[in-house]
PDB file of C-alpha atoms in Angstrom:
ATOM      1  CA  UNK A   1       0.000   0.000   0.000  1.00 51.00           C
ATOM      2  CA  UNK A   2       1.761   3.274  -1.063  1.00 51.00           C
ATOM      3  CA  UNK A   3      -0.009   6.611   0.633  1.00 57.00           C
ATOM      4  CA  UNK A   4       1.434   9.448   1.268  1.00 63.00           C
ATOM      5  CA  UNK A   5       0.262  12.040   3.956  1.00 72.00           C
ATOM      6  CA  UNK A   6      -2.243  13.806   1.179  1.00 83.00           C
ATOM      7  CA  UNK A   7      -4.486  10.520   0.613  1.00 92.00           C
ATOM      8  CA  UNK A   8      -7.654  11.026   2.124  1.00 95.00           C
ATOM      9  CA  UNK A   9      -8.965   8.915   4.962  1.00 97.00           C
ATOM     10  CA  UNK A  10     -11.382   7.090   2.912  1.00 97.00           C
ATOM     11  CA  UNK A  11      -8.650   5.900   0.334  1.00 97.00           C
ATOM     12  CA  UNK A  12      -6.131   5.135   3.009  1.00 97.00           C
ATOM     13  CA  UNK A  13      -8.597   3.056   4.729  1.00 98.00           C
ATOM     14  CA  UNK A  14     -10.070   1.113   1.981  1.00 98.00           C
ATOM     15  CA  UNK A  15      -6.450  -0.029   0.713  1.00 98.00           C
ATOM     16  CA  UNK A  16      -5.542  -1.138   4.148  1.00 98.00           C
ATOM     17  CA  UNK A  17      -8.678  -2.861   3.933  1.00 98.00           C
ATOM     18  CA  UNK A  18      -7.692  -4.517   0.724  1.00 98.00           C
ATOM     19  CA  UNK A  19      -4.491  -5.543   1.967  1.00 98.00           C
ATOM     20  CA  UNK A  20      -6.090  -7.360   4.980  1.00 98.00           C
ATOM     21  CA  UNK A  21      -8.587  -8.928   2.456  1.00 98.00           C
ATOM     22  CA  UNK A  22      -6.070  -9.941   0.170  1.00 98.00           C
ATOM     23  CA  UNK A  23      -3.779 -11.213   3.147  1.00 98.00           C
ATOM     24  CA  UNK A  24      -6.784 -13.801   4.934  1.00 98.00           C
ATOM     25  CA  UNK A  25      -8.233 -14.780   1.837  1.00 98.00           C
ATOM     26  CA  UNK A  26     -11.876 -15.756   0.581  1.00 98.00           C
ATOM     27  CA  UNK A  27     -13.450 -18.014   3.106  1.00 98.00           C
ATOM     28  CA  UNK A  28     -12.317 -16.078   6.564  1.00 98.00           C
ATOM     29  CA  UNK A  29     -14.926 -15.227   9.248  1.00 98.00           C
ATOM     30  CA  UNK A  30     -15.961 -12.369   9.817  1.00 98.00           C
ATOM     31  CA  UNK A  31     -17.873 -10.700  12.349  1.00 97.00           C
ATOM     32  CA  UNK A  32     -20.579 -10.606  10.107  1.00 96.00           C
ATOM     33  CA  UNK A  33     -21.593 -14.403  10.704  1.00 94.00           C
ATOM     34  CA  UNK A  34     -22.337 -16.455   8.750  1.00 96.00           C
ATOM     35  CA  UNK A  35     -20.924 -14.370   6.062  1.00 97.00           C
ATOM     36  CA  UNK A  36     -17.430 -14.864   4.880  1.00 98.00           C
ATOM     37  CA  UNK A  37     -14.999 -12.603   3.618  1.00 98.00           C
ATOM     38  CA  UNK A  38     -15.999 -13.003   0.131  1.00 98.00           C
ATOM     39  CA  UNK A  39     -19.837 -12.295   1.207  1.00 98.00           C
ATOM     40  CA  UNK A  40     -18.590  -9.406   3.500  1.00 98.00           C
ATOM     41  CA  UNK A  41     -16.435  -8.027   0.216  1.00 98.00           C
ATOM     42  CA  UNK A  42     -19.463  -8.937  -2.515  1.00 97.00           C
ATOM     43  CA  UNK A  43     -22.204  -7.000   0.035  1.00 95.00           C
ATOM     44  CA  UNK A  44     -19.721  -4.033  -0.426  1.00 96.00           C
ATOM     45  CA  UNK A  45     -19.519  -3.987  -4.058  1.00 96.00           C
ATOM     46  CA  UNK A  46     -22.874  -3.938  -4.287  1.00 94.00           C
ATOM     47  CA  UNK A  47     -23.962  -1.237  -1.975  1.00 92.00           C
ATOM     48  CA  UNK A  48     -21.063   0.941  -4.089  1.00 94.00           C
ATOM     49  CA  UNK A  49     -21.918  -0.206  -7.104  1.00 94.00           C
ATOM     50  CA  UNK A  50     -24.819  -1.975  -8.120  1.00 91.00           C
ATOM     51  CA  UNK A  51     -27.869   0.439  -6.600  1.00 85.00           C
ATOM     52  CA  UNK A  52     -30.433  -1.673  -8.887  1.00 86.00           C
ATOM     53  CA  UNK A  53     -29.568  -4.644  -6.303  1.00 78.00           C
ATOM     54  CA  UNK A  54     -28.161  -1.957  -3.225  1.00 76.00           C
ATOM     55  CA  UNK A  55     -32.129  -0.954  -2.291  1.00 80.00           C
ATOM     56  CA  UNK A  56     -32.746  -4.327  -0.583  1.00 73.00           C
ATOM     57  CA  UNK A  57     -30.211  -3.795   1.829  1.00 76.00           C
ATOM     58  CA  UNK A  58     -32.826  -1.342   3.213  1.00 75.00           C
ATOM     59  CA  UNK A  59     -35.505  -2.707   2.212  1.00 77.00           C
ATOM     60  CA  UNK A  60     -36.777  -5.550   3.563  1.00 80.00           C
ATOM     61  CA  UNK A  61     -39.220  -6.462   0.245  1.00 81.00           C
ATOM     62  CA  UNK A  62     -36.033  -6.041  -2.177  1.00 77.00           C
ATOM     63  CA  UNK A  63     -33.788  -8.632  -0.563  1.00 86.00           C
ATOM     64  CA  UNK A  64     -34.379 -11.785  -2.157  1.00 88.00           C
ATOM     65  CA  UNK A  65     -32.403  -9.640  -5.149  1.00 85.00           C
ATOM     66  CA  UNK A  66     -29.657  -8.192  -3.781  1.00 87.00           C
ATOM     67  CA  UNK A  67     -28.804 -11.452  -1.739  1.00 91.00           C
ATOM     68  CA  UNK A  68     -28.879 -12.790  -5.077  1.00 91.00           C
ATOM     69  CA  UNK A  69     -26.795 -10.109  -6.829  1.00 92.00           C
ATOM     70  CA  UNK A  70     -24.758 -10.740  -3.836  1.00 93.00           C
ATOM     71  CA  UNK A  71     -24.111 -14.595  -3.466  1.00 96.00           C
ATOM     72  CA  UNK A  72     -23.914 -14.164  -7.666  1.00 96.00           C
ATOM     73  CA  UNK A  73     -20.545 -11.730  -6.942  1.00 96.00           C
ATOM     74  CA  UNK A  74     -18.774 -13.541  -4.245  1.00 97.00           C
ATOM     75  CA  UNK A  75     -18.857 -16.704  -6.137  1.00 97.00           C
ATOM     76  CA  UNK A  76     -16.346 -14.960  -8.124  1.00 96.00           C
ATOM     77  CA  UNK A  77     -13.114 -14.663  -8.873  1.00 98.00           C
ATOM     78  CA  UNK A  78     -11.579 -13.588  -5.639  1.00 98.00           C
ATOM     79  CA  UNK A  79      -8.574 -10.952  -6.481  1.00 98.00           C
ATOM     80  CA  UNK A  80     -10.726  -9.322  -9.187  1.00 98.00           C
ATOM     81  CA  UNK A  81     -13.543  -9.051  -6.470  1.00 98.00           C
ATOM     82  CA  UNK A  82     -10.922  -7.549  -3.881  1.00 98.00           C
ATOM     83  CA  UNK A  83      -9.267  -5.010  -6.869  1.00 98.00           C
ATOM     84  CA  UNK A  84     -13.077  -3.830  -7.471  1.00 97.00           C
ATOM     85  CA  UNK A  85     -13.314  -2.304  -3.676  1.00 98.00           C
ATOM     86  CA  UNK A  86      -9.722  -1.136  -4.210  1.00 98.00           C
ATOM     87  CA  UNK A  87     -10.126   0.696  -7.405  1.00 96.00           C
ATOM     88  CA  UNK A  88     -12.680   2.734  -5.197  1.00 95.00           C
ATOM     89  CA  UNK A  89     -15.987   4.263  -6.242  1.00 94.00           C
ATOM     90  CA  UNK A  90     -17.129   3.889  -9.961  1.00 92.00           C
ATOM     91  CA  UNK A  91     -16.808   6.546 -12.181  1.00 93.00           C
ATOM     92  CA  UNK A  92     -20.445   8.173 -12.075  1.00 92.00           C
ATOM     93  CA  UNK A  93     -20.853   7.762  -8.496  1.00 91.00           C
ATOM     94  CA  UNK A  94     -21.177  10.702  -6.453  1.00 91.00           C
ATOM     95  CA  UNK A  95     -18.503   9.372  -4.292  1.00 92.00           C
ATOM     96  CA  UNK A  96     -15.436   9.832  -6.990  1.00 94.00           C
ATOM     97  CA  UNK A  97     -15.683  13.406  -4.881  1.00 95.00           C
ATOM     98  CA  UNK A  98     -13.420  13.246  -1.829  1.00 94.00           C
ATOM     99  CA  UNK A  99     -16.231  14.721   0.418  1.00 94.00           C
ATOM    100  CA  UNK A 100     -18.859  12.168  -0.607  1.00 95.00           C
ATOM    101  CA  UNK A 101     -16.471   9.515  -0.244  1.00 95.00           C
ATOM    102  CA  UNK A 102     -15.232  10.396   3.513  1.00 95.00           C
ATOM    103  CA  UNK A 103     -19.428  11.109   4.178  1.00 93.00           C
ATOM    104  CA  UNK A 104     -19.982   7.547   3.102  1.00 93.00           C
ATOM    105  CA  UNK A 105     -17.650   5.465   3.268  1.00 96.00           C
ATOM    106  CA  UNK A 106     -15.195   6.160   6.424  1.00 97.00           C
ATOM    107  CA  UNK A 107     -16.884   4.268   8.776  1.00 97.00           C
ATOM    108  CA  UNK A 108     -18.236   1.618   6.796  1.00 97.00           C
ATOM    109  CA  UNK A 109     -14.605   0.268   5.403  1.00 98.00           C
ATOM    110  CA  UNK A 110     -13.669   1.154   9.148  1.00 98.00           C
ATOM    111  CA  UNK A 111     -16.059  -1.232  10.759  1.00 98.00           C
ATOM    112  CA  UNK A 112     -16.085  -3.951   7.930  1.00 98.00           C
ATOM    113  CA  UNK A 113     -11.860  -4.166   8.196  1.00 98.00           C
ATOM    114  CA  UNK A 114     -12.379  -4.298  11.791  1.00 98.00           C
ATOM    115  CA  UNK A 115     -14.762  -7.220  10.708  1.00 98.00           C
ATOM    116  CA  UNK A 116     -12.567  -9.275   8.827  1.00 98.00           C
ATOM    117  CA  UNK A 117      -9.933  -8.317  11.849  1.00 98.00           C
ATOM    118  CA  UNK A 118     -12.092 -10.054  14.535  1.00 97.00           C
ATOM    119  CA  UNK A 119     -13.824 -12.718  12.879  1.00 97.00           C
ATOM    120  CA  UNK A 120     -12.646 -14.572  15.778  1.00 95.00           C
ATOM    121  CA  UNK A 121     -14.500 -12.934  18.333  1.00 95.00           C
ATOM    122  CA  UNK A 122     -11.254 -12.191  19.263  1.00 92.00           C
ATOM    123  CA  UNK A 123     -11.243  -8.498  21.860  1.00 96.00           C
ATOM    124  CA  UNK A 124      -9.099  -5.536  21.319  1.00 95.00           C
ATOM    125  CA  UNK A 125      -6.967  -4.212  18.026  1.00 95.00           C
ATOM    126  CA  UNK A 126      -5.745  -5.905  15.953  1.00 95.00           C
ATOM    127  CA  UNK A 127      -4.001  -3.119  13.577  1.00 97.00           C
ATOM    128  CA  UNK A 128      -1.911   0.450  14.683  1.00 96.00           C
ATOM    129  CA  UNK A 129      -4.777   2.700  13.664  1.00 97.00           C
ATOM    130  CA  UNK A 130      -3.546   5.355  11.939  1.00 96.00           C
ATOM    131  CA  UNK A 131      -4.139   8.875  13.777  1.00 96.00           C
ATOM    132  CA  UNK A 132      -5.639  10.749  10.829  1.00 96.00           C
ATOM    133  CA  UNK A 133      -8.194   7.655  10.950  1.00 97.00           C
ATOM    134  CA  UNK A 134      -9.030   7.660  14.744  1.00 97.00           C
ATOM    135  CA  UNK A 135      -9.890  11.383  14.060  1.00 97.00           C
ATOM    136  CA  UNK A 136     -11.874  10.563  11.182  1.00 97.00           C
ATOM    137  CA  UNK A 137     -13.649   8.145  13.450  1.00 98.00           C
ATOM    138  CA  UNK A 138     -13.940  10.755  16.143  1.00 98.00           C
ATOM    139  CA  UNK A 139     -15.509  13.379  13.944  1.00 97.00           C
ATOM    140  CA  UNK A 140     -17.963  10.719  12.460  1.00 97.00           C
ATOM    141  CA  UNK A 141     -19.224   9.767  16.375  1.00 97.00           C
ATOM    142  CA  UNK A 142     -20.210  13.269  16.704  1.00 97.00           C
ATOM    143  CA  UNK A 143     -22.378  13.933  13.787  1.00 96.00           C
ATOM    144  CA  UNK A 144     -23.842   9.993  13.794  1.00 96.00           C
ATOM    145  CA  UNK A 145     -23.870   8.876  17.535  1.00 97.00           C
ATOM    146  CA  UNK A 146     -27.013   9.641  18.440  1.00 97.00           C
ATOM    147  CA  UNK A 147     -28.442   7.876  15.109  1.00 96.00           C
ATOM    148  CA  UNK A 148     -26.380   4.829  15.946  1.00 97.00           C
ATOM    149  CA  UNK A 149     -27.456   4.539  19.398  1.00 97.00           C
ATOM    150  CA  UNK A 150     -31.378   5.673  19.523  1.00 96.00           C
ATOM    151  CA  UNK A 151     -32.335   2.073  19.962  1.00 96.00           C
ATOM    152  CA  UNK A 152     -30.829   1.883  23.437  1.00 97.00           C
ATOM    153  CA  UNK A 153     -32.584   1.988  26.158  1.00 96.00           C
ATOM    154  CA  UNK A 154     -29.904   3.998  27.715  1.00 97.00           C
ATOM    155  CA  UNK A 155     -27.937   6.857  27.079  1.00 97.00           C
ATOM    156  CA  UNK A 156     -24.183   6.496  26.420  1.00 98.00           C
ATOM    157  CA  UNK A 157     -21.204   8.823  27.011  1.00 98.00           C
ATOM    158  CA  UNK A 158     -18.275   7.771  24.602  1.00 98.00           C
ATOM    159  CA  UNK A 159     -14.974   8.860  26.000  1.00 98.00           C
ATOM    160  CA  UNK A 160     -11.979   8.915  23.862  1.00 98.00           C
ATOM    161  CA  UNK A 161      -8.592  10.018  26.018  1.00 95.00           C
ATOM    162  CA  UNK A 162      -7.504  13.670  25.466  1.00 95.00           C
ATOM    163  CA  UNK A 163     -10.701  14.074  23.662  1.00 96.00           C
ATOM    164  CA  UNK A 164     -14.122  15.814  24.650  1.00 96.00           C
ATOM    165  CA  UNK A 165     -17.110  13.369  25.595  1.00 97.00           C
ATOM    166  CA  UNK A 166     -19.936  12.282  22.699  1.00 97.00           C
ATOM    167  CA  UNK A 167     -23.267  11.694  24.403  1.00 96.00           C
ATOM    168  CA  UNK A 168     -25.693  10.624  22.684  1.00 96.00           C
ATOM    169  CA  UNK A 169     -29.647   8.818  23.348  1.00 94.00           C
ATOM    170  CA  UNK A 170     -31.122   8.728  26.389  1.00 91.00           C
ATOM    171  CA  UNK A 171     -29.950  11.532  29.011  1.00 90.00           C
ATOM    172  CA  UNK A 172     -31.935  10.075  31.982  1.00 91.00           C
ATOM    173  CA  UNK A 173     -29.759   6.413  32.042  1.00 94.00           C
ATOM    174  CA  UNK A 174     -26.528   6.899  31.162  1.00 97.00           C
ATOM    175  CA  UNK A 175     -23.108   4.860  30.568  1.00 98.00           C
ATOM    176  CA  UNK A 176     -19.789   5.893  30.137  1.00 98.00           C
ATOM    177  CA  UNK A 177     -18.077   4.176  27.476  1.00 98.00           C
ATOM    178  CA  UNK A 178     -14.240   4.777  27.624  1.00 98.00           C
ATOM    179  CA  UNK A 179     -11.768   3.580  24.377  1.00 98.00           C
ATOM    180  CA  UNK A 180      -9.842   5.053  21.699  1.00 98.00           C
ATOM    181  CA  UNK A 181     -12.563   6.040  19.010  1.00 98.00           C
ATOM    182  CA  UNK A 182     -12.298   2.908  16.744  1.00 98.00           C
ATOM    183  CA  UNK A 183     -13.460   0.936  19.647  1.00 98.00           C
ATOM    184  CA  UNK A 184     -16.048   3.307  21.010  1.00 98.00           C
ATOM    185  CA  UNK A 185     -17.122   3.042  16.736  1.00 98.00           C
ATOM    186  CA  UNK A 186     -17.027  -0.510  17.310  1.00 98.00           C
ATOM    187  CA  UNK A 187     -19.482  -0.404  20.718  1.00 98.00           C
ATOM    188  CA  UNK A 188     -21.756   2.186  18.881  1.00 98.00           C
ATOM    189  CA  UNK A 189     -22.230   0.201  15.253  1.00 98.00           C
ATOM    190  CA  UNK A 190     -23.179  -2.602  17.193  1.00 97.00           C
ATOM    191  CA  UNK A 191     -19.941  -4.982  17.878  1.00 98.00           C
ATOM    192  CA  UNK A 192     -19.494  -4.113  21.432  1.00 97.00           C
ATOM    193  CA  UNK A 193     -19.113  -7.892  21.628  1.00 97.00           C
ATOM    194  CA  UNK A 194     -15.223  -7.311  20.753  1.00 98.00           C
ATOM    195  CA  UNK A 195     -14.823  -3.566  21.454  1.00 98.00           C
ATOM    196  CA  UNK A 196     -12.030  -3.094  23.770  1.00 98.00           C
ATOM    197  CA  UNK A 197     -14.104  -0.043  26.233  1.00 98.00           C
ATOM    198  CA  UNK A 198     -14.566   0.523  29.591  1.00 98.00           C
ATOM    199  CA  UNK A 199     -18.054   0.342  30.412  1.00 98.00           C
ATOM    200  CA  UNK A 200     -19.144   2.821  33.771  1.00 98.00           C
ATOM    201  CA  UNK A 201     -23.084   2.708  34.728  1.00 97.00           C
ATOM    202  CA  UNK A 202     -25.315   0.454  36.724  1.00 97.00           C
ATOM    203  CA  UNK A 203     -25.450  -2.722  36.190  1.00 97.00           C
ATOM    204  CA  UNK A 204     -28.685  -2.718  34.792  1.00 97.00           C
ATOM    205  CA  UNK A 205     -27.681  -0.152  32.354  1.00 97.00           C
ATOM    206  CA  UNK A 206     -24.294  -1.690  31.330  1.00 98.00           C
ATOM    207  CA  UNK A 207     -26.695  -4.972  30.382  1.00 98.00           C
ATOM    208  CA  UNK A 208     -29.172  -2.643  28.856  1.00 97.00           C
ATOM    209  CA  UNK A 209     -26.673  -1.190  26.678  1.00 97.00           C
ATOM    210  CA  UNK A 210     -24.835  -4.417  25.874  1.00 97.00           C
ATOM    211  CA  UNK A 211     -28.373  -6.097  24.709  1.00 97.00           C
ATOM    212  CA  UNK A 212     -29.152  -3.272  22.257  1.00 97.00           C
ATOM    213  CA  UNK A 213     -29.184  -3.405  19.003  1.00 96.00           C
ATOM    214  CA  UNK A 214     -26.652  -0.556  17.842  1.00 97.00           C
ATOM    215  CA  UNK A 215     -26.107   1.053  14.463  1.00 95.00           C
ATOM    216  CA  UNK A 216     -27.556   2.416  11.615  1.00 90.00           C
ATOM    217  CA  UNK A 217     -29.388  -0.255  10.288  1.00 79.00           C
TER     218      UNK A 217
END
């Protein structure tokens, strides 16, 4: 992967991405069970590029053909499926722009490398995040927290070190959630299964929280 300190976030991201995809292989778990990394990759190419297929991933009476579309791309050729995602956007999507691209896409090749990362269940990093991203991150919690978290019963404070608090949902039930800002991403998109935080509330409200279901699907 060759960067330099002018690629944007987005296009760092989905390379490193690429490399991990390209280093584990087709049929790796994923945190996304039962899906493998070749489901996990083909569900990606088709919410970037396919939108005839893309609308069932939202709605519920479209499915049966994007999970066709789908299971049709990741029975296919493995490094050309991998080189799609790292070619990036297509050329008449409204993510070629660098804006678009960092709206869209930051968190969601953030959380699905952390994915293929963990498909073990395993807790805690498993990369050196790169700075630039954990800000990216950080910046995404605040405008999207409270949309990733309003199914929670409680309220949750996410605490990165050095950084000031997100809160977000509920204000009269609150927990503290303390982690550097991929894992507090991690707790609030619905994996706090392997998200290496600190949790700080009532008992009650930790299990609350933990039960939820997070994210913005």
């Amino acid at each position: 992967m060759t960067t330099d300190a002018r690629t944007p976030v987005a296009r760092l991201e989905r390379l490193a991405w690429c490399d991990t995809l390209d280093a584990v292989g087709p049929d790796a778990p994923t945190l996304c069970d039962p899906w493998r990394t070749r489901d996990l990759a083909a569900h990606f190419v088709v919410r970037e590029r396919r939108p005839d297929a893309a609308a069932g991933i939202w709605l519920p009476p479209l499915s049966r053909w994007t999970e066709h579309e789908q299971d049709r791309i990741a029975r296919g050729d493995w490094p050309a499926l991998v080189e799609t995602i790292r070619t990036g956007p297509p050329w008449w999507s409204p993510a070629r722009a660098e804006r678009v691209d960092a709206l869209f896409n930051t968190v969601e090749i953030v959380v699905h490398h952390e994915d293929v990362l963990r498909g073990d269940e395993a807790v805690g990093p498993r990369r050196e995040v790169p700075e630039r991203t954990a800000r990216a991150v950080l910046s995404a919690l605040r405008k999207s927290a409270s949309l990733m978290v309003r199914r929670s019963p409680v309220g949750v404070r996410l605490v990165a070190p050095g950084h000031a608090p997100v809160v977000a949902g509920a204000e009269d039930r609150v927990v503290t959630a303390t982690g550097e800002p991929v894992e507090l991403l991690l707790l609030a998109m619905g994996r706090i299964r392997v998200a290496a935080v600190e949790l700080d509330g009532s008992p009650e409200d930790v299990a609350a929280l933990r039960a939820a279901h997070l994210g913005v699907s």
